[in-house]
Coordinates of C-alpha atoms and ligand atoms in Angstrom, one line a residue:
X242 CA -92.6 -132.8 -143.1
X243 CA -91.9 -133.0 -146.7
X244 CA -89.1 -133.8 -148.1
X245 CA -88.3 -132.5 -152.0
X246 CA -85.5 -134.5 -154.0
X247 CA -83.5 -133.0 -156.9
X248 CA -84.4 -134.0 -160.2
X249 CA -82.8 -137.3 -161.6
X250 CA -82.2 -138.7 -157.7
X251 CA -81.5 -142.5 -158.1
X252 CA -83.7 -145.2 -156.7
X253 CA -80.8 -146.2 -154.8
X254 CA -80.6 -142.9 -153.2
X255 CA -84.8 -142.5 -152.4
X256 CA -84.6 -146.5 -151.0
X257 CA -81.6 -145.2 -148.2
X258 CA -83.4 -142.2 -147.6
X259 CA -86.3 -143.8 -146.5
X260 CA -84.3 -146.3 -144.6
X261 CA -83.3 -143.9 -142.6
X262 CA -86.4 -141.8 -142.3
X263 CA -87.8 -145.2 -141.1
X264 CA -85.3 -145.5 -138.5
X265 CA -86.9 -142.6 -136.2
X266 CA -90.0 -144.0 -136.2
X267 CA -91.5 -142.4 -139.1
X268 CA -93.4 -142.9 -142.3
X269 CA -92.1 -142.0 -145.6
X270 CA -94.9 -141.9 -148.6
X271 CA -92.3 -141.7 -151.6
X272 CA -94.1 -140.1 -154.5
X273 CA -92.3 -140.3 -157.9
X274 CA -93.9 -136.9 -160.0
X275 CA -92.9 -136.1 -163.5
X276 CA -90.3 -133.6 -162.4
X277 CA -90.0 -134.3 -158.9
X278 CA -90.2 -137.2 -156.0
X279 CA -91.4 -135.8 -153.4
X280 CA -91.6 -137.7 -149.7
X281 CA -94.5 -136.4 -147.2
X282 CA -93.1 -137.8 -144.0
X283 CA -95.8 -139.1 -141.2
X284 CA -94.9 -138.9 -137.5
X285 CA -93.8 -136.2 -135.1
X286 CA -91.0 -134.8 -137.5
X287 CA -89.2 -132.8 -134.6
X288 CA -87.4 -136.3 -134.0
X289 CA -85.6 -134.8 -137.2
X290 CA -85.3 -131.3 -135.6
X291 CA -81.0 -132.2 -135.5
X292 CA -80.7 -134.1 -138.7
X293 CA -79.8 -131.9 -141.7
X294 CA -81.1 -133.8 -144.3
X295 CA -80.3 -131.1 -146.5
X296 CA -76.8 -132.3 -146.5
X297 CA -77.5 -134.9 -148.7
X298 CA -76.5 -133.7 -151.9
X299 CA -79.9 -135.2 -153.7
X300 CA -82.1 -133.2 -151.2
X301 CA -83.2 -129.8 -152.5
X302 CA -85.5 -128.5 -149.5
X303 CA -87.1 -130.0 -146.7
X304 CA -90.2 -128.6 -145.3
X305 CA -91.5 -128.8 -141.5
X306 CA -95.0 -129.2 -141.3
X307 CA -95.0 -128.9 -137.4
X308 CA -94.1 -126.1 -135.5
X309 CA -90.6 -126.2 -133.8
X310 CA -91.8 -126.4 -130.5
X311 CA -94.2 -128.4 -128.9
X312 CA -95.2 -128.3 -124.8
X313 CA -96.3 -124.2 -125.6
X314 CA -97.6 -124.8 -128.7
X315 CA -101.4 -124.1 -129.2
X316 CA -101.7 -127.9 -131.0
X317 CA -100.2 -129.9 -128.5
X318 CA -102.8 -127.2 -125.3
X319 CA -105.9 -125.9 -127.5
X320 CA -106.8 -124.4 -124.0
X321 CA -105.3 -121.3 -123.1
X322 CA -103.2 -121.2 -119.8
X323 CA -103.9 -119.1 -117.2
X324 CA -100.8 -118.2 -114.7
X325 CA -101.7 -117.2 -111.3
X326 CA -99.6 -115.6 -108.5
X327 CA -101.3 -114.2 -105.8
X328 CA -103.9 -111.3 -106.8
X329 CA -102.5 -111.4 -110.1
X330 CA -104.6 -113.9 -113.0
X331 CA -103.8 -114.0 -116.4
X332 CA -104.9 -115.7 -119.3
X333 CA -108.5 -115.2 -118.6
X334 CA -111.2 -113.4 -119.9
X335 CA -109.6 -110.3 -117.5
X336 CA -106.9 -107.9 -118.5
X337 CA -104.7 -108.3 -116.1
X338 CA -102.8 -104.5 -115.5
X339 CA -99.1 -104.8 -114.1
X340 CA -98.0 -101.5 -113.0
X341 CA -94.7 -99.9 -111.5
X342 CA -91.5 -97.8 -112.2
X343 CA -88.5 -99.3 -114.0
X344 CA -86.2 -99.3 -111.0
X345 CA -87.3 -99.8 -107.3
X346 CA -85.4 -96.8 -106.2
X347 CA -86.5 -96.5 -102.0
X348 CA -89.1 -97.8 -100.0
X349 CA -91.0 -94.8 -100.0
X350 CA -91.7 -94.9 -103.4
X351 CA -92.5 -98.3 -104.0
X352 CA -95.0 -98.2 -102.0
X353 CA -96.6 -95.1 -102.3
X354 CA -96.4 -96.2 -106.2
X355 CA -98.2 -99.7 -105.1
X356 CA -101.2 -98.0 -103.5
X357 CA -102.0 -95.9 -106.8
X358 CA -101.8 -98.5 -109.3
X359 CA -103.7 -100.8 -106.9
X360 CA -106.7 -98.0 -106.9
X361 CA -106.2 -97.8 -110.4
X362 CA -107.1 -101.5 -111.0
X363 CA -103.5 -102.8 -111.1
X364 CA -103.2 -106.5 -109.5
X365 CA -99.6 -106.5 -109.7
X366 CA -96.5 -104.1 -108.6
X367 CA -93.5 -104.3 -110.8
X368 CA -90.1 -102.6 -110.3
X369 CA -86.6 -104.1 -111.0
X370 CA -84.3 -104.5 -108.0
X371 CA -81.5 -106.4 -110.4
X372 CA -81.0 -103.9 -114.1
X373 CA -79.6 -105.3 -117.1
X374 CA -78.3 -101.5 -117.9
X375 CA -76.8 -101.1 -121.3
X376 CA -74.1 -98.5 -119.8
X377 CA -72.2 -100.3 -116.5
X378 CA -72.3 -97.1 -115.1
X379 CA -75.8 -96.6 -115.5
X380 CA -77.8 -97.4 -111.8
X381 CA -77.8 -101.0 -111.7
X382 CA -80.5 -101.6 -108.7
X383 CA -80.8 -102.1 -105.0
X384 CA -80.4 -105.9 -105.2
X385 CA -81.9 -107.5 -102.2
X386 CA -82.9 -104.1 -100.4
X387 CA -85.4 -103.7 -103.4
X388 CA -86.5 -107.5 -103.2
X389 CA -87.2 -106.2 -99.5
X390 CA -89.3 -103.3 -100.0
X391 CA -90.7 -104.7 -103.1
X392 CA -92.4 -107.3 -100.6
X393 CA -93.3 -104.9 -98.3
X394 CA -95.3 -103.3 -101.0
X395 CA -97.1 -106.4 -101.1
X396 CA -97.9 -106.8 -97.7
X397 CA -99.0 -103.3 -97.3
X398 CA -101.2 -103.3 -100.5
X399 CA -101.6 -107.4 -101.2
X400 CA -100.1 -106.4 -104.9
X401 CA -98.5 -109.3 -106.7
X402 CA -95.0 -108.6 -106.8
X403 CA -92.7 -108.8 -110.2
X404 CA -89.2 -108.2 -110.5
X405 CA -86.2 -109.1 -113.1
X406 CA -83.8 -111.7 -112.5
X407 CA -80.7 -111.6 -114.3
X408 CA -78.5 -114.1 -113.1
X409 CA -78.8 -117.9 -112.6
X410 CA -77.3 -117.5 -108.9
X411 CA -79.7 -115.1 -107.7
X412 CA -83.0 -117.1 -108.6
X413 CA -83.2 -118.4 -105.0
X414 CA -83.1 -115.3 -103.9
X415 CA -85.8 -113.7 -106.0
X416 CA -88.2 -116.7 -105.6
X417 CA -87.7 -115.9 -101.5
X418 CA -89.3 -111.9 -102.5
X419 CA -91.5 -112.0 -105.5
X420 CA -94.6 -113.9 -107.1
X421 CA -93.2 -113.4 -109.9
X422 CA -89.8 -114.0 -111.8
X423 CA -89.2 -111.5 -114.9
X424 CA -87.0 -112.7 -117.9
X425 CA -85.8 -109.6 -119.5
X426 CA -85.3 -108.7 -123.4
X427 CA -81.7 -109.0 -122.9
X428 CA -81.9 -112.4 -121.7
X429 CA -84.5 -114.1 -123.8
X430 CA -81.6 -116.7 -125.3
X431 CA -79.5 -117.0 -121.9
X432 CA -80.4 -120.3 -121.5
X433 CA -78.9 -121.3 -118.5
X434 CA -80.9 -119.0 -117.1
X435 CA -84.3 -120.1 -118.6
X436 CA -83.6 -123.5 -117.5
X437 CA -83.1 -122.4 -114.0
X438 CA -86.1 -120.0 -114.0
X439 CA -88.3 -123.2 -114.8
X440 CA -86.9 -125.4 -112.5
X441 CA -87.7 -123.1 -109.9
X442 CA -91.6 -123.6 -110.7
X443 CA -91.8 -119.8 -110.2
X444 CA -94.9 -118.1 -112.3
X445 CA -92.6 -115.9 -114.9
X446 CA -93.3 -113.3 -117.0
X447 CA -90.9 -113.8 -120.4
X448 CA -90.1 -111.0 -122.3
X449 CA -89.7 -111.1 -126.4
X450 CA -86.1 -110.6 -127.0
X451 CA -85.5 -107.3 -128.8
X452 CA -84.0 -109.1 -132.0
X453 CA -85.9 -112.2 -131.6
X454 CA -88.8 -113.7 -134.2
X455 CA -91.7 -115.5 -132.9
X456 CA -90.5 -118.9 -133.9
X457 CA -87.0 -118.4 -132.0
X458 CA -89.4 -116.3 -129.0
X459 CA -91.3 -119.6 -128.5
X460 CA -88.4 -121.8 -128.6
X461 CA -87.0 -120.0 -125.6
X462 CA -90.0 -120.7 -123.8
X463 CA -90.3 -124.3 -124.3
X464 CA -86.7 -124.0 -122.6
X465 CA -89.2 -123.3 -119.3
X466 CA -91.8 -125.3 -119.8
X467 CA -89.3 -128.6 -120.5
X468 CA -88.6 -127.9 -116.9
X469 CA -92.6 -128.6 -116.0
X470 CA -93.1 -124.7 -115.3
X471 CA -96.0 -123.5 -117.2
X472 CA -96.7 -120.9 -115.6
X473 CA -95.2 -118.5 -118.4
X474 CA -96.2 -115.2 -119.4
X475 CA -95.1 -113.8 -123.0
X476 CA -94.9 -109.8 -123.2
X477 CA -94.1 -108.0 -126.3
X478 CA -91.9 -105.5 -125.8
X479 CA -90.9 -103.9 -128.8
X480 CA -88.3 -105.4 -131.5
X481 CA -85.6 -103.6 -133.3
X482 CA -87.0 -103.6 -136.7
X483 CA -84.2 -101.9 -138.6
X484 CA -85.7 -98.5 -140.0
X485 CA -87.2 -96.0 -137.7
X486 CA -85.6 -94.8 -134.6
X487 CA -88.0 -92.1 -133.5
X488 CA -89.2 -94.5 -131.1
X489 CA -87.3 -96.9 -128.6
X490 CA -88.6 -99.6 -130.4
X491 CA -91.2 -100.8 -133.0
X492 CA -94.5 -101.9 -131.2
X493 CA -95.1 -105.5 -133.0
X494 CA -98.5 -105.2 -132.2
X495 CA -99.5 -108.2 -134.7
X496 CA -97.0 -110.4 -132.4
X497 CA -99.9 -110.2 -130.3
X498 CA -102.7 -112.4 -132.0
X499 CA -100.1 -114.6 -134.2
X500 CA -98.5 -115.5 -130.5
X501 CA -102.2 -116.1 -129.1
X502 CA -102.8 -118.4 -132.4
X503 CA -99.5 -120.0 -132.0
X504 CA -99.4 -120.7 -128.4
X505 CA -101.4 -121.0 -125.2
X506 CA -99.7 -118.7 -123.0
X507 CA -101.3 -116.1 -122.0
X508 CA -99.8 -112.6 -123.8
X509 CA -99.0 -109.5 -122.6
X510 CA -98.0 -106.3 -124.0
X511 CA -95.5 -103.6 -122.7
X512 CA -95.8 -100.0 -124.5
X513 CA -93.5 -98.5 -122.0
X514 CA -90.2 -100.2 -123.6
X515 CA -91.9 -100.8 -126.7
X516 CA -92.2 -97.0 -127.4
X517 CA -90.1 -95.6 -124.9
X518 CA -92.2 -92.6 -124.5
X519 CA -94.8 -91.2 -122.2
X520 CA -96.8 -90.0 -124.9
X521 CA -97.5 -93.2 -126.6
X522 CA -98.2 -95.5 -123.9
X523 CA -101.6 -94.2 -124.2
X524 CA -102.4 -94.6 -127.9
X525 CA -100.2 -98.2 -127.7
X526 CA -101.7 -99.7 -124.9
X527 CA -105.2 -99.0 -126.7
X528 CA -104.1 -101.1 -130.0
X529 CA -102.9 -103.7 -127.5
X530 CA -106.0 -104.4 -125.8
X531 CA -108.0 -104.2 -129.8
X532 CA -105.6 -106.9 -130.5
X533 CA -106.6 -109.0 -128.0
X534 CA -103.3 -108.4 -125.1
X535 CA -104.0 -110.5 -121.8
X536 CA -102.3 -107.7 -120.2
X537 CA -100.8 -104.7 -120.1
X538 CA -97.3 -103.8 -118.6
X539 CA -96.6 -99.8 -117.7
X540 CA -93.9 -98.2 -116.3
X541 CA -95.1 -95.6 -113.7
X542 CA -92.9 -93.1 -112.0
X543 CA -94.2 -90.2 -109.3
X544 CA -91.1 -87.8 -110.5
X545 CA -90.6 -89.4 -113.9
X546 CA -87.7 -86.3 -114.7
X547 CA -85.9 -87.5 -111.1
X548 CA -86.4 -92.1 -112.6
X549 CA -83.3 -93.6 -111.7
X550 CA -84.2 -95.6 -115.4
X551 CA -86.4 -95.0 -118.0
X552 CA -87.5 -91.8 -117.0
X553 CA -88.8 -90.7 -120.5
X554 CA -91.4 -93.2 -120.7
X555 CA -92.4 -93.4 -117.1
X556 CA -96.5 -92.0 -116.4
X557 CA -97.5 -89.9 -114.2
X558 CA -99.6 -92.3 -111.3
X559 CA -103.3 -90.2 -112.0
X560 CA -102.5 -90.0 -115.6
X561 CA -102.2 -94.2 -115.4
X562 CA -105.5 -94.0 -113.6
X563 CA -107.0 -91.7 -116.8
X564 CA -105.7 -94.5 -119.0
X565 CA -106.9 -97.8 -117.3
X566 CA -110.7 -96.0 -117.7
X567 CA -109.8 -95.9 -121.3
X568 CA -108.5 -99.2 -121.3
X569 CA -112.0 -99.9 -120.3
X570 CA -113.9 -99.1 -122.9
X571 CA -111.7 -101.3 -125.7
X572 CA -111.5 -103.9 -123.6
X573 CA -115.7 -104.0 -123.4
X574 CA -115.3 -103.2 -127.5
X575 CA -113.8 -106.8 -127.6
X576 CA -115.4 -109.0 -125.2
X577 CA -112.9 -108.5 -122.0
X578 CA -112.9 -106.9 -119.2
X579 CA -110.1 -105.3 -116.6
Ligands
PEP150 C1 -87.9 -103.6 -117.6 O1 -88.9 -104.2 -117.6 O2 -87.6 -102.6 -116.9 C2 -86.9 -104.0 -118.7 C3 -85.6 -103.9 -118.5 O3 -87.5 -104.5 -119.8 P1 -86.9 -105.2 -121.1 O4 -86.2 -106.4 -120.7 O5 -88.1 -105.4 -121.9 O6 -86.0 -104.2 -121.7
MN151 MN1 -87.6 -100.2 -117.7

């Protein structure tokens, strides 16, 4: 860190400061410039993370030098991470594809669904049994009859299974169904959840929340790893950006190599809620894979007009299967394969 000091601040004033400094454990070089002392601090700065120096009336700025998270940081784990559950690897040198409708609506469906994204090349089934819905009266899932068919999906196809938990009560219950353990948009910053969801030691995939920045993204997730779960999977999902609404969201398709830069969890990418239309899963997914995505997330529906949820950006099962042999050939353009 670096710590700039207003013109004219006493000697008195620089000798506490660095008192203090010293008092965490770390070294102050105090160097007296023309215009400015400045004080490059040595030592893990986060120890300062809850001291606002700034408060100090002779302190003009401080700047951190290391990011403000540490256990998913990229310094502290130059290795990337590779999560496994079941079937399902990711982090590798394979895009991993996760496939399924929005809503596990009957058992029927779920599985029929399971057995074409399976042939497609999907190692994972994904459908919500527990909706964050923005309207309450909006279908809200089958709870535990969806965790039910969701693992009969997986015995009948050997799919991993993923599904959304929503509530720190029902974590138990999830864990007893799926491989996977979903934190959705909506909760990104419900940390009572997050620490729950990494206590349980469950894999989880961790969505970007829709307002969030990177910075505050990869705070959240230290949240799970503190709890010795590594096993984390980011997904960019499409931010709010302010300006254009013709699409659900704005794609943050950049998110995708600054997070692989800044982090060592593996990074996945979900056009479905990022566009929140059919018609640009195709062209998204694409970009996603160029910019280096350790997965791709899609929504697939066999009656897309009849979705119980996100109908309007659900793909048809053998149009998914004309995409993933698209997804092919990017994903030979840049050294992976799926
Ligand atoms: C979902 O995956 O169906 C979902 C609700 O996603 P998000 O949290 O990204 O909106
Ligand atoms: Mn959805």
């Amino acid at each position: 860190m670096i710590i700039v000091l207003k013109p004219g601040t006493s000697d008195r004033d620089i000798e506490q400061l660095v008192k203090r400094i010293k008092k965490y454990g770390l070294q102050p070089y105090v160097s007296r410039g023309k215009e400015r002392t400045v004080i490059p601090v040595i030592g893990d700065e986060r120890v300062l993370e809850n001291v606002p120096l700034t408060s100090l009336p002779y302190v003009e700025k401080v700047m951190a030098v290391l990011a403000p998270f540490k256990l998913v940081s990229r310094e502290a784990h130059p290795k990337n991470t590779i999560v496994k559950a079941g079937r399902l690897e990711v982090g590798g040198k394979k895009i991993a594809l996760i496939a399924g409708p929005c809503s596990v609506e009957n058992r029927e469906m779920i599985i029929s669904i399971a057995r074409q994204v399976k042939k497609a090349g999907a190692t994972a089934i994904r459908g919500g049994a527990f909706k964050p819905r923005t309207s309450p009266y909006a279908f809200q899932g089958l709870g535990e009859e969806g965790l039910k068919y969701l693992a009969e999906a997986r015995k009948e196809t050997g799919l991993a299974v993923i599904t959304e938990v929503i509530d720190t009560r029902d974590v138990e219950l999830v864990c007893r169904y799926a491989d996977v353990l979903q934190v959705g948009a909506r909760n990104m910053q419900n940390f009572e959840l997050l620490k729950e969801v990494g206590s349980s030691g469950h894999p989880v995939l961790f969505k970007r929340g829709q307002s969030a920045t990177l910075k505050e993204y990869l705070q959240a997730a230290e949240y799970i790893v503190s709890r010795g779960n590594d096993q984390v999977m980011l997904c960019e999902r499409g931010i709010r950006a302010g300006v254009e609404d013709y699409t659900r969201n704005t794609f943050d398709v950049v998110s995708i190599p600054v997070l692989k830069e800044l982090t060592h969890l593996p990074v996945l990418a979900d056009p479905s809620h990022a566009t929140g239309k059919w018609q640009l899963i195709e062209p998204a997914s694409l970009a996603a894979i160029a910019a280096g995505a350790d997965g791709i997330l899609i929504e697939v529906h066999p009656r897309p007009v009849e979705a119980l949820s996100d109908g309007e950006q659900s793909i048809l099962p053998n149009k998914y299967a004309a995409m993933v042999k698209k997804f092919r050939k990017v994903a030979r353009a840049v050294g992976r394969t799926i």
